[in-house]
Short mmCIF file of C-alpha atoms in Angstrom, two decimals:
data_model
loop_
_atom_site.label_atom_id
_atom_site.label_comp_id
_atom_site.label_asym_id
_atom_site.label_seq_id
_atom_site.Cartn_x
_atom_site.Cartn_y
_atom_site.Cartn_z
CA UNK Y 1 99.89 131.00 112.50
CA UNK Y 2 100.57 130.98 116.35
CA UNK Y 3 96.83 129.71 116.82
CA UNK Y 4 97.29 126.88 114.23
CA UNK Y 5 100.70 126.07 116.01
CA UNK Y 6 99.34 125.85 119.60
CA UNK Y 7 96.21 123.61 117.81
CA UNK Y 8 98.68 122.09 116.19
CA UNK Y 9 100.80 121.06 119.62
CA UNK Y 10 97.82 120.42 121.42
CA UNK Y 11 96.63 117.66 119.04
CA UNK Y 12 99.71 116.00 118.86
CA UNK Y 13 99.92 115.74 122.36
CA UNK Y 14 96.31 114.11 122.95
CA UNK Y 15 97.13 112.08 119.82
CA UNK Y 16 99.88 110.58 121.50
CA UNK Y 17 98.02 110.69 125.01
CA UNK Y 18 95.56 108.37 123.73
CA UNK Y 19 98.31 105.21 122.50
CA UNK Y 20 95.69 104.50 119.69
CA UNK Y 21 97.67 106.10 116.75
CA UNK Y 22 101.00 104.65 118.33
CA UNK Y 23 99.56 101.05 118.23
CA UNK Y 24 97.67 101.21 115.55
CA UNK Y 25 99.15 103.44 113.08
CA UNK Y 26 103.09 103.16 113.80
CA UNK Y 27 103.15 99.72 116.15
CA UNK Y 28 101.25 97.71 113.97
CA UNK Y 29 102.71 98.52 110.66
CA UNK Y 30 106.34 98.19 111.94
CA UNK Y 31 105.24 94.81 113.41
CA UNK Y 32 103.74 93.73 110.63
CA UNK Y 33 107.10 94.30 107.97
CA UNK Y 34 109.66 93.22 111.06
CA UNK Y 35 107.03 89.87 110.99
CA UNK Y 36 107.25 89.34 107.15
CA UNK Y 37 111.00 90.25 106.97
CA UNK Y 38 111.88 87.17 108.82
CA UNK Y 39 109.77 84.74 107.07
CA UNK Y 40 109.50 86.68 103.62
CA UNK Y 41 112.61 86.42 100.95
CA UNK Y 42 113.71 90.32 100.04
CA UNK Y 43 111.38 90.29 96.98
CA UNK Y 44 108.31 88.89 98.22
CA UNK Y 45 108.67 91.58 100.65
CA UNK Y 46 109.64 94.30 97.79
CA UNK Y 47 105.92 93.17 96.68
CA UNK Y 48 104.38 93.88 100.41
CA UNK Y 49 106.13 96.95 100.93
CA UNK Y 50 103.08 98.90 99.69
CA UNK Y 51 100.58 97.56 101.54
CA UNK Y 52 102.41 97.53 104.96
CA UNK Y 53 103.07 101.24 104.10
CA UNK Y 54 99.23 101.64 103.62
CA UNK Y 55 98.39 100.52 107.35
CA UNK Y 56 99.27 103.69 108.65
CA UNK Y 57 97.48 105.91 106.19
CA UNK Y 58 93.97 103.03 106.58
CA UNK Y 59 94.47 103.71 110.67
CA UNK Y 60 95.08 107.38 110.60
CA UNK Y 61 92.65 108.26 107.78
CA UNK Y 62 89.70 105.92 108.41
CA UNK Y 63 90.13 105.73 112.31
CA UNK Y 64 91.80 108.34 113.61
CA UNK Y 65 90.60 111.22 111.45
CA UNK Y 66 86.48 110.61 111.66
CA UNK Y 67 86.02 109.34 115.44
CA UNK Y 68 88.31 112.45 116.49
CA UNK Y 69 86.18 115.33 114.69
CA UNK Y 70 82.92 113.12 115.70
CA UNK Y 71 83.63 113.22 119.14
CA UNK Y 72 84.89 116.78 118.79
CA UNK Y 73 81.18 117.56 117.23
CA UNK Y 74 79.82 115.36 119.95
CA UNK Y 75 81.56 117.47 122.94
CA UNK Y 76 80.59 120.76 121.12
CA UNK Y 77 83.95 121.84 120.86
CA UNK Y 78 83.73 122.72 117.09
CA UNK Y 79 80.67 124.48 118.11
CA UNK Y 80 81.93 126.65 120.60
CA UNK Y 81 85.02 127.39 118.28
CA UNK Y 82 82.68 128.98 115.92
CA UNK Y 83 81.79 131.70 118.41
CA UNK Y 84 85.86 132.57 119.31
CA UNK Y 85 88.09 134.29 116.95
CA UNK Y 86 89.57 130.48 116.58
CA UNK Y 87 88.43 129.46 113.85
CA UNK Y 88 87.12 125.41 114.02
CA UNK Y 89 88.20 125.00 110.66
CA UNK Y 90 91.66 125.35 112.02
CA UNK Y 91 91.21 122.87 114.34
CA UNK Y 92 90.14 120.42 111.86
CA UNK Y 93 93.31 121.55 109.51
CA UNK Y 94 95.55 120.99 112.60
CA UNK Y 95 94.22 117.61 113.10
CA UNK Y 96 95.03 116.74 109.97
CA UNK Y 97 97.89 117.47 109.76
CA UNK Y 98 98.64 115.62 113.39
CA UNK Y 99 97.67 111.91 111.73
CA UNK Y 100 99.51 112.34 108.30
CA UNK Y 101 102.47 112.77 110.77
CA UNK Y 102 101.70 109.58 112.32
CA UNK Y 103 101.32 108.49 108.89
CA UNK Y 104 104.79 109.40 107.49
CA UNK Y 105 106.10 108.76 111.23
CA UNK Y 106 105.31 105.03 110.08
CA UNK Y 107 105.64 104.45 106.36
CA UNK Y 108 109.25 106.15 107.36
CA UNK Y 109 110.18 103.31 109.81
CA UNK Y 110 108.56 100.60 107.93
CA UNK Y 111 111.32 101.83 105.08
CA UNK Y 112 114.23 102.08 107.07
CA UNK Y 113 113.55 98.28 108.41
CA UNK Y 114 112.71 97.00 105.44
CA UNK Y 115 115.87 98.72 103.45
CA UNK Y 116 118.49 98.62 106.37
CA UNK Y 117 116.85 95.14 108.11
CA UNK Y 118 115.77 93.54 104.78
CA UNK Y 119 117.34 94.86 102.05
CA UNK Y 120 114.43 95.72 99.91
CA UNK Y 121 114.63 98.04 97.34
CA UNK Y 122 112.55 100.36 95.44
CA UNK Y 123 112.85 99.74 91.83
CA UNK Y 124 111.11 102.86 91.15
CA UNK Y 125 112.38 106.35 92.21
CA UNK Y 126 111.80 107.58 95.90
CA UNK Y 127 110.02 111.00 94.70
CA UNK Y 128 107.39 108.85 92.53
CA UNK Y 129 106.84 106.83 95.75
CA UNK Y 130 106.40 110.19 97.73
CA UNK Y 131 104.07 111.40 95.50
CA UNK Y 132 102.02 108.32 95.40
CA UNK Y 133 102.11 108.21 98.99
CA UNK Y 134 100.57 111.56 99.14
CA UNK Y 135 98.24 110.57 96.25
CA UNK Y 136 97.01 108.22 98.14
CA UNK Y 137 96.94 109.61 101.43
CA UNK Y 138 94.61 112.44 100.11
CA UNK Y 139 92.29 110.03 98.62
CA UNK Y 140 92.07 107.79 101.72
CA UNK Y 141 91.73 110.90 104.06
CA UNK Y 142 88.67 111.95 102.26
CA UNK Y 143 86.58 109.07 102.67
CA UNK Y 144 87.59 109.62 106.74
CA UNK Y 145 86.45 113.33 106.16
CA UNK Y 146 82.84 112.26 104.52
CA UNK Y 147 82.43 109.69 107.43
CA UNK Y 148 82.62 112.57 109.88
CA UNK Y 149 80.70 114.46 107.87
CA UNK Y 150 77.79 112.22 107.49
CA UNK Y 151 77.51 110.26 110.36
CA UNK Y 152 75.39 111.71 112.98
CA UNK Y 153 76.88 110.77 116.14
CA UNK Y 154 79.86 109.27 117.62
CA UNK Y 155 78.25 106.08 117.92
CA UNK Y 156 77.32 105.87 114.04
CA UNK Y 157 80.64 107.26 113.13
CA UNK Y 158 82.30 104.25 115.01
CA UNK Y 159 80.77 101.50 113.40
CA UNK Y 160 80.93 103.09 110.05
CA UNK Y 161 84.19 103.75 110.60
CA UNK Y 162 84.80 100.11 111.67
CA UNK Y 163 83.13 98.86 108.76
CA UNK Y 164 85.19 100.41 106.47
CA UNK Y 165 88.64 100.42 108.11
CA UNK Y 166 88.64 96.44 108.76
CA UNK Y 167 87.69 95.14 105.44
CA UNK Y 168 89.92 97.16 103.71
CA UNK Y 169 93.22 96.42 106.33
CA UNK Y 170 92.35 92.69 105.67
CA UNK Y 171 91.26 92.20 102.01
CA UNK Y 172 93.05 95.28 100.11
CA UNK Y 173 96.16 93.68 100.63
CA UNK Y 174 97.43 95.72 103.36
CA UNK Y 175 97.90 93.07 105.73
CA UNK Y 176 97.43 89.84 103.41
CA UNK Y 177 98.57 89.79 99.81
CA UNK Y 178 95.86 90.36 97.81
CA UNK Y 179 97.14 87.88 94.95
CA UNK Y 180 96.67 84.77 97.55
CA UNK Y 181 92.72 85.52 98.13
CA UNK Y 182 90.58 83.52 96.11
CA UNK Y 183 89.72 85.10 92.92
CA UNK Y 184 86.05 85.71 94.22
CA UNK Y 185 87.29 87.76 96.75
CA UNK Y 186 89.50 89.79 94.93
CA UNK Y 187 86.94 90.84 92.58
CA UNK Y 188 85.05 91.96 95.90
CA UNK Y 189 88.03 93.48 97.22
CA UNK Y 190 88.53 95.33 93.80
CA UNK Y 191 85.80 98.23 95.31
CA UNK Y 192 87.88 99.28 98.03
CA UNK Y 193 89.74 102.25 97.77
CA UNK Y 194 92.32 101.07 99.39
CA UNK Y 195 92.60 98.44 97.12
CA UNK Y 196 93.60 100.93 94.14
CA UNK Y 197 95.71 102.88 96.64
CA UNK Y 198 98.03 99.54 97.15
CA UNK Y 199 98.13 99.08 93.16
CA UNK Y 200 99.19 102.41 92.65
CA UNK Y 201 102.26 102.34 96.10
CA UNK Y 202 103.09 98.95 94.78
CA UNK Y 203 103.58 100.01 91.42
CA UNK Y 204 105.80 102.82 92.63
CA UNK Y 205 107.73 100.44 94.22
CA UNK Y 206 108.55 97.82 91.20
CA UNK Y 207 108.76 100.87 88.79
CA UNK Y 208 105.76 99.65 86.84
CA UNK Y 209 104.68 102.31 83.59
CA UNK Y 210 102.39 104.84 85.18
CA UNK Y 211 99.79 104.07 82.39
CA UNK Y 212 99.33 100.95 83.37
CA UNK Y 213 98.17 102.63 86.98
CA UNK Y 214 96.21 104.91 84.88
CA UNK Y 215 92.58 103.03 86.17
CA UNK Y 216 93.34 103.10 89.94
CA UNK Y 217 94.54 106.59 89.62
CA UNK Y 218 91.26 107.48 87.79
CA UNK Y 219 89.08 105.75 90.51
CA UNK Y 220 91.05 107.22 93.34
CA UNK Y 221 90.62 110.10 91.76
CA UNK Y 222 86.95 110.25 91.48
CA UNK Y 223 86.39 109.05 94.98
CA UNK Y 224 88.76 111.83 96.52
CA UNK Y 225 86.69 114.60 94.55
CA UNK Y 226 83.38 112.74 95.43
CA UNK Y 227 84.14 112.22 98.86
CA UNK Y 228 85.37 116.03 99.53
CA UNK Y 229 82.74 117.64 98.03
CA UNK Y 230 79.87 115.85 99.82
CA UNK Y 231 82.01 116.45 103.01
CA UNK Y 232 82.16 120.40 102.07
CA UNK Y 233 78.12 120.29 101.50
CA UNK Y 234 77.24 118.31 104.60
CA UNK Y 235 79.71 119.43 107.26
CA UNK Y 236 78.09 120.14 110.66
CA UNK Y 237 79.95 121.74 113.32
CA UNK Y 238 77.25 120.84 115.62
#
């Protein structure tokens, strides 16, 4: 446990060294809803609430996540971990654990502006939000785990990364509703992951029946099990 905590301090310290998480995975998100809360009415808002939550968990999970353990594979950290009584595994775990911090860090403040600032409400309850949150945070997190797993240096893991994160912050309706694209591009967007993840926080929010969420759940689902097992099976620690 005291290993795992002085991991854990470390990594949250060169986390916050590096700005990238504090732009990109808190700045940007609480931007974004203080943005849309002056020039969005409290319900149109209500309806973006779910995708400005998911900016943190796209940054954090598809950025910070697979560059950091690539260019921790890349440095040969996790490599000389293996020989210690440290296990690398526990850096990984305490890595983790560093960007769903950021994570909550931001969905938290995007709330409290958009309930205190705005005065959005969730029609749904707060735990079925949580747990959708986490839902999708898992889900999202293991498509950054199967990048870093996969990709076979930093370089590669970059672009890849790239490619994934942007399309998804701009067409999954993170950043721009997804009901304004044109209807070609929303069947396009429909492949994302993130795409279902939005469905699934936005329902939470409006209180929608959980069976109608029952197909994003099931895709999410599939690509969290998919994506973690090929991750467990590939994983090089150097």
């Amino acid at each position: 446990m005291k290993r795992f905590l002085m991991f854990f301090k470390t990594e949250l310290r060169l986390t916050a060294r590096s700005l990238d998480m504090l732009v990109f995975g808190i700045g940007f998100p609480v931007g974004l809803m203080i943005l849309l809360g002056f020039i969005s009415s409290p319900e149109a808002l209500r309806l973006d609430f779910g995708g400005i939550v998911s900016v943190g968990i796209c940054a954090t999970g598809l950025m910070g996540l697979p560059l950091t353990i690539s260019d921790y594979r890349h440095r040969k950290i996790l490599k000389r971990l293996r020989v210690t009584p440290a296990s690398p595994a526990m850096l990984l775990g305490a890595h983790t654990l560093v960007q769903f911090l950021f994570s909550l860090v931001s969905s938290t403040l995007v709330f409290l502006i958009a309930r205190l600032g705005f005065g959005v409400e969730i029609a749904g309850s707060l735990p079925r939000f949580a747990l959708s949150y986490l839902f999708v945070t898992v889900a999202i997190y293991g498509i950054g785990f199967l990048v870093a797993s996969l990709c076979p240096s930093m370089k590669v893991a970059n672009a890849v990364a790239s490619l994934l994160y942007f399309p998804m912050l701009f067409l999954s309706g993170a950043t721009i509703p997804f009901e304004i694209l044109p209807r070609g591009l929303r069947a396009a967007a429909n492949v994302f992951p993130l795409t279902q993840g939005i469905k699934i926080l936005k329902g939470a929010v409006l209180g929608s029946p959980v069976g109608d969420l029952a197909l994003p759940a099931i895709i999410l689902s599939c690509v969290a099990i998919a994506s973690y097992s090929i991750s467990i099976k590939f994983f090089r620690w150097e």
